C-alpha cells in the first residue's frame, strides 16, 4: 500500500504545530513531514514535540542538512527519538541548500564526500557500533552510543542529482525526492538508486519518498502556478496537482506506479487552511489511494 502523508511547511510559526499534529493523529494521517529550512524551525525539536503530542502519527524530518550537524549529535538525537517513540520517527539527511550553508560558514568543498562520510558513520552508530574514523569531514575517535536504538533505524537521504541518487542507493536506506520530481523523474531516480545499490551489493529494502505539490479549493490552479513560478519552474506535465480529491489521488497513483513508496502532499506556501489540508489528505484523498 502506498503511504500517504502531508507536509507542515515552515512558513507557519512553530506554535501552530501542536494543533496540526494532533489533528493529523486524530484523522488518521499516516505521516506528517517537517522541514529544517534555514532559518526557521529546528527539525529535531519540532519532531520531538509532534511525537510527544500524538499517539500513532509517524513524523518525518526531510531533511537535516549535514553541514550544520555533527554526525555524533545526529546519531544521539535519532537514537533518543527512536527509543522514546519506537518506529514513529523518520529522519532524512542531505546536502542542504548550499547558499544557506554558506551563510553560516558551513559550505563544504565537496558536499558529496561529506554526505557519504556522514551516512556511513551515522548508520554505523545507530547499529550500535563503536567507531573510529578520520575522513575529510567526519572524524570520530572511539565513539559509540550509550543508548542505541533498540531496533534497526532506517536513514534516508535527500537527493536530486545523479551522483547523489547513486550514493543514496549505496549508503542510505531510503531516498527523499523533492516536489519537482515527475513520475518519469521517479523512474529515473529508481534506476540510479538501483545502480548504487548494485555497486554496494545491497538487496535490502530501499524506501522512496516523494513530495507532491498539491493545491485544492477554488483558487487551486492559480496558487499552484504561482508556486512554480516563484521557484523558476515553467509548466511541466505531471508536475504538481491542483484539484479535488480524485485528481490528487490520481497524481499520487502515478507517482506510486513509477516507484514511490510514500507520497507526501506538499501544500503551497500560501495554503490558506493548513488544518483543512491535513483533513483533506486523510479523509478525502486517502480512501481513493490503493
Short mmCIF file of C-alpha atoms in Angstrom, two decimals:
data_model
loop_
_atom_site.label_atom_id
_atom_site.label_comp_id
_atom_site.label_asym_id
_atom_site.label_seq_id
_atom_site.Cartn_x
_atom_site.Cartn_y
_atom_site.Cartn_z
CA UNK A 1 0.00 0.00 0.00
CA UNK A 2 1.24 3.50 -0.81
CA UNK A 3 1.88 5.57 2.29
CA UNK A 4 0.21 8.99 2.21
CA UNK A 5 1.29 11.97 4.26
CA UNK A 6 1.37 15.75 4.34
CA UNK A 7 3.99 18.43 4.87
CA UNK A 8 3.71 21.07 7.57
CA UNK A 9 5.68 23.80 5.87
CA UNK A 10 7.98 26.02 7.94
CA UNK A 11 6.27 29.16 6.65
CA UNK A 12 3.91 28.54 9.58
CA UNK A 13 5.09 29.64 13.04
CA UNK A 14 6.16 26.85 15.42
CA UNK A 15 3.21 27.39 17.73
CA UNK A 16 0.88 26.07 15.01
CA UNK A 17 2.49 22.63 15.16
CA UNK A 18 0.64 21.29 18.19
CA UNK A 19 -2.88 21.66 16.84
CA UNK A 20 -1.97 20.40 13.37
CA UNK A 21 -0.07 17.38 14.66
CA UNK A 22 -2.94 16.42 16.95
CA UNK A 23 -5.41 16.83 14.12
CA UNK A 24 -3.26 14.65 11.86
CA UNK A 25 -3.22 11.98 14.56
CA UNK A 26 -6.98 12.20 15.14
CA UNK A 27 -7.97 11.93 11.46
CA UNK A 28 -5.63 9.02 10.76
CA UNK A 29 -2.98 10.65 8.59
CA UNK A 30 -0.08 8.25 8.31
CA UNK A 31 2.86 10.66 8.22
CA UNK A 32 3.43 14.36 8.91
CA UNK A 33 6.68 15.72 7.48
CA UNK A 34 8.64 18.73 8.76
CA UNK A 35 11.47 20.66 7.13
CA UNK A 36 14.60 22.07 8.73
CA UNK A 37 14.82 25.09 6.45
CA UNK A 38 17.21 27.86 7.43
CA UNK A 39 16.41 29.84 9.42
CA UNK A 40 13.08 28.59 10.66
CA UNK A 41 12.11 25.70 12.97
CA UNK A 42 14.64 23.17 14.17
CA UNK A 43 13.85 19.75 12.76
CA UNK A 44 14.61 17.59 15.78
CA UNK A 45 12.96 19.84 18.36
CA UNK A 46 9.82 20.13 16.25
CA UNK A 47 9.71 16.39 15.57
CA UNK A 48 10.12 15.55 19.26
CA UNK A 49 7.27 17.87 20.18
CA UNK A 50 4.98 16.49 17.47
CA UNK A 51 5.71 12.92 18.53
CA UNK A 52 5.03 13.73 22.18
CA UNK A 53 1.69 15.34 21.33
CA UNK A 54 0.48 12.37 19.29
CA UNK A 55 -0.09 8.65 19.75
CA UNK A 56 0.34 6.89 16.40
CA UNK A 57 1.39 9.50 13.82
CA UNK A 58 4.77 8.99 12.16
CA UNK A 59 6.76 12.23 11.94
CA UNK A 60 9.37 12.75 9.24
CA UNK A 61 12.11 15.34 9.01
CA UNK A 62 13.11 15.88 5.43
CA UNK A 63 15.78 16.83 5.82
CA UNK A 64 18.59 17.58 8.28
CA UNK A 65 21.43 19.43 6.46
CA UNK A 66 24.62 17.53 7.26
CA UNK A 67 26.94 20.58 7.04
CA UNK A 68 25.08 22.02 10.05
CA UNK A 69 25.22 18.93 12.24
CA UNK A 70 27.98 16.80 13.70
CA UNK A 71 27.20 13.17 12.91
CA UNK A 72 27.51 12.08 16.56
CA UNK A 73 24.86 14.63 17.51
CA UNK A 74 22.53 13.43 14.75
CA UNK A 75 23.01 9.84 15.96
CA UNK A 76 22.27 10.84 19.55
CA UNK A 77 19.12 12.72 18.54
CA UNK A 78 17.90 9.94 16.25
CA UNK A 79 18.52 7.23 18.84
CA UNK A 80 16.73 9.24 21.53
CA UNK A 81 13.65 9.76 19.34
CA UNK A 82 13.51 6.09 18.36
CA UNK A 83 13.83 4.87 21.93
CA UNK A 84 11.13 7.25 23.17
CA UNK A 85 8.83 6.82 20.17
CA UNK A 86 9.69 3.44 18.59
CA UNK A 87 9.07 3.26 14.87
CA UNK A 88 7.46 6.69 14.63
CA UNK A 89 10.35 8.99 13.68
CA UNK A 90 11.55 9.14 10.06
CA UNK A 91 14.78 11.05 9.56
CA UNK A 92 16.37 12.16 6.32
CA UNK A 93 19.72 13.87 5.87
CA UNK A 94 21.11 15.70 2.90
CA UNK A 95 23.30 18.40 1.43
CA UNK A 96 21.11 21.30 2.49
CA UNK A 97 20.76 24.45 0.40
CA UNK A 98 24.32 25.47 -0.34
CA UNK A 99 23.57 29.20 -0.20
CA UNK A 100 22.24 28.77 3.33
CA UNK A 101 25.23 26.65 4.30
CA UNK A 102 27.46 29.47 3.06
CA UNK A 103 25.59 31.97 5.21
CA UNK A 104 26.61 30.09 8.36
CA UNK A 105 30.16 29.29 7.26
CA UNK A 106 29.44 25.59 6.78
CA UNK A 107 29.52 25.17 2.99
CA UNK A 108 31.74 22.17 2.16
CA UNK A 109 34.00 22.00 -0.87
CA UNK A 110 32.66 18.53 -1.62
CA UNK A 111 29.04 18.07 -0.49
CA UNK A 112 29.02 14.54 -1.88
CA UNK A 113 32.04 13.46 0.15
CA UNK A 114 30.56 14.95 3.30
CA UNK A 115 27.22 13.20 2.76
CA UNK A 116 28.90 9.84 2.11
CA UNK A 117 31.04 10.09 5.25
CA UNK A 118 28.07 11.25 7.30
CA UNK A 119 25.79 8.44 6.10
CA UNK A 120 28.39 5.75 6.71
CA UNK A 121 29.12 6.98 10.23
CA UNK A 122 25.50 7.66 11.16
CA UNK A 123 24.27 4.24 10.13
CA UNK A 124 27.15 2.54 11.96
CA UNK A 125 26.48 4.46 15.18
CA UNK A 126 22.76 3.69 15.01
CA UNK A 127 23.62 0.00 14.62
CA UNK A 128 25.36 0.25 17.98
CA UNK A 129 28.88 0.03 16.60
CA UNK A 130 31.92 1.66 18.18
CA UNK A 131 33.53 3.79 15.52
CA UNK A 132 36.88 5.38 14.84
CA UNK A 133 37.17 7.14 11.51
CA UNK A 134 39.16 10.02 10.06
CA UNK A 135 37.66 11.24 6.82
CA UNK A 136 37.84 14.52 5.00
CA UNK A 137 34.92 15.88 7.04
CA UNK A 138 33.86 13.28 9.60
CA UNK A 139 36.26 12.43 12.41
CA UNK A 140 35.31 10.16 15.29
CA UNK A 141 37.63 8.66 17.91
CA UNK A 142 36.26 5.59 19.72
CA UNK A 143 32.66 6.82 19.62
CA UNK A 144 29.64 4.68 20.45
CA UNK A 145 26.15 5.47 21.65
CA UNK A 146 25.31 4.52 25.22
CA UNK A 147 21.65 4.24 24.20
CA UNK A 148 21.49 2.99 20.62
CA UNK A 149 18.06 2.27 19.15
CA UNK A 150 16.52 -1.00 20.26
CA UNK A 151 15.65 -1.88 16.66
CA UNK A 152 17.20 -1.04 13.27
CA UNK A 153 16.66 2.58 12.23
CA UNK A 154 16.40 3.43 8.52
CA UNK A 155 18.31 6.53 7.47
CA UNK A 156 17.01 8.35 4.39
CA UNK A 157 18.96 10.71 2.15
CA UNK A 158 17.62 13.65 0.19
CA UNK A 159 18.80 13.50 -3.41
CA UNK A 160 18.21 15.12 -6.79
CA UNK A 161 21.35 14.81 -8.93
CA UNK A 162 22.60 11.53 -10.44
CA UNK A 163 25.65 11.17 -8.19
CA UNK A 164 23.67 11.79 -5.01
CA UNK A 165 20.94 9.38 -6.11
CA UNK A 166 23.53 6.66 -6.69
CA UNK A 167 25.07 7.48 -3.30
CA UNK A 168 21.66 7.17 -1.66
CA UNK A 169 21.37 3.68 -3.11
CA UNK A 170 24.83 2.76 -1.84
CA UNK A 171 24.82 4.31 1.61
CA UNK A 172 21.24 5.12 2.72
CA UNK A 173 18.15 3.08 3.49
CA UNK A 174 15.79 5.29 1.54
CA UNK A 175 15.61 8.43 -0.58
CA UNK A 176 13.58 11.62 -0.31
CA UNK A 177 12.71 13.29 -3.63
CA UNK A 178 11.57 16.90 -3.96
CA UNK A 179 8.26 18.17 -5.31
CA UNK A 180 9.95 18.97 -8.63
CA UNK A 181 10.00 15.22 -9.37
CA UNK A 182 7.59 13.95 -12.02
CA UNK A 183 6.60 10.28 -12.36
CA UNK A 184 9.29 9.92 -15.03
CA UNK A 185 11.71 11.55 -12.60
CA UNK A 186 10.81 8.92 -10.00
CA UNK A 187 11.54 6.16 -12.53
CA UNK A 188 14.89 7.76 -13.35
CA UNK A 189 15.69 8.14 -9.65
CA UNK A 190 14.85 4.49 -9.02
CA UNK A 191 17.22 3.42 -11.80
CA UNK A 192 20.07 5.49 -10.38
CA UNK A 193 19.36 4.33 -6.83
CA UNK A 194 19.38 0.73 -8.03
CA UNK A 195 22.73 1.31 -9.73
CA UNK A 196 24.13 2.44 -6.40
CA UNK A 197 22.58 -0.48 -4.58
CA UNK A 198 24.03 -2.94 -7.09
CA UNK A 199 27.52 -1.43 -6.79
CA UNK A 200 27.31 -1.83 -3.00
CA UNK A 201 25.86 -5.35 -3.22
CA UNK A 202 22.72 -4.33 -1.36
CA UNK A 203 19.44 -6.23 -1.59
CA UNK A 204 17.63 -4.83 1.46
CA UNK A 205 14.51 -2.65 1.03
CA UNK A 206 15.01 0.96 -0.07
CA UNK A 207 12.11 3.33 0.58
CA UNK A 208 11.45 6.16 -1.89
CA UNK A 209 9.53 9.15 -0.53
CA UNK A 210 8.42 11.88 -2.91
CA UNK A 211 6.75 15.21 -2.20
CA UNK A 212 3.78 16.16 -4.39
CA UNK A 213 3.00 19.88 -4.59
CA UNK A 214 -0.76 19.97 -4.08
CA UNK A 215 -3.44 22.64 -4.12
CA UNK A 216 -7.17 22.24 -3.67
CA UNK A 217 -10.08 24.62 -3.47
CA UNK A 218 -11.46 27.26 -5.84
CA UNK A 219 -8.12 29.01 -6.44
CA UNK A 220 -6.02 25.84 -6.54
CA UNK A 221 -4.70 26.18 -10.09
CA UNK A 222 -3.71 29.82 -9.55
CA UNK A 223 -1.83 29.06 -6.34
CA UNK A 224 -0.06 26.06 -7.85
CA UNK A 225 1.07 28.07 -10.88
CA UNK A 226 2.29 30.91 -8.67
CA UNK A 227 4.29 28.47 -6.55
CA UNK A 228 6.07 27.01 -9.56
CA UNK A 229 6.75 30.47 -10.97
CA UNK A 230 8.29 31.53 -7.65
CA UNK A 231 10.64 28.55 -7.92
CA UNK A 232 11.56 29.37 -11.51
CA UNK A 233 9.72 26.38 -12.94
CA UNK A 234 7.56 26.58 -16.03
CA UNK A 235 4.63 24.28 -16.85
CA UNK A 236 5.77 20.65 -16.72
CA UNK A 237 3.35 17.77 -17.44
CA UNK A 238 2.53 15.70 -14.33
CA UNK A 239 4.37 18.10 -12.01
CA UNK A 240 2.17 19.01 -9.06
CA UNK A 241 -1.59 18.74 -8.94
CA UNK A 242 -4.48 21.16 -8.48
CA UNK A 243 -7.99 19.89 -7.99
CA UNK A 244 -10.29 17.76 -5.90
CA UNK A 245 -9.54 14.53 -4.06
CA UNK A 246 -9.95 12.45 -7.21
CA UNK A 247 -7.39 14.50 -9.12
CA UNK A 248 -4.93 14.36 -6.24
CA UNK A 249 -5.38 10.61 -5.76
CA UNK A 250 -4.73 10.05 -9.47
CA UNK A 251 -1.49 12.05 -9.23
CA UNK A 252 -0.46 10.04 -6.17
CA UNK A 253 -1.14 6.82 -8.04
CA UNK A 254 1.03 7.92 -10.99
CA UNK A 255 3.95 8.50 -8.63
CA UNK A 256 3.35 5.18 -6.88
CA UNK A 257 3.28 3.31 -10.19
CA UNK A 258 6.59 4.99 -11.07
CA UNK A 259 8.23 3.63 -7.92
CA UNK A 260 7.33 5.85 -4.97
CA UNK A 261 6.63 4.01 -1.71
CA UNK A 262 5.32 7.13 0.04
CA UNK A 263 3.78 10.27 -1.42
CA UNK A 264 3.72 13.30 0.85
CA UNK A 265 1.31 16.05 -0.15
CA UNK A 266 3.08 19.40 -0.02
CA UNK A 267 0.77 22.43 0.25
CA UNK A 268 1.65 25.68 -1.43
CA UNK A 269 3.45 28.22 0.72
CA UNK A 270 0.30 30.33 0.84
CA UNK A 271 -2.07 27.48 1.75
CA UNK A 272 -4.94 29.32 3.49
CA UNK A 273 -6.10 26.41 5.67
CA UNK A 274 -3.32 24.03 6.84
CA UNK A 275 -5.67 22.14 9.14
CA UNK A 276 -8.14 21.72 6.30
CA UNK A 277 -5.34 20.47 4.05
CA UNK A 278 -4.42 17.74 6.57
CA UNK A 279 -8.06 16.73 6.89
CA UNK A 280 -8.41 16.71 3.08
CA UNK A 281 -5.39 14.40 2.74
CA UNK A 282 -6.56 11.94 5.39
CA UNK A 283 -10.31 11.90 4.89
CA UNK A 284 -10.76 12.58 1.16
CA UNK A 285 -7.58 11.52 -0.68
CA UNK A 286 -6.53 8.52 1.43
CA UNK A 287 -9.67 6.43 0.71
CA UNK A 288 -9.01 6.83 -3.04
CA UNK A 289 -5.36 5.68 -2.92
CA UNK A 290 -4.78 1.91 -3.03
#
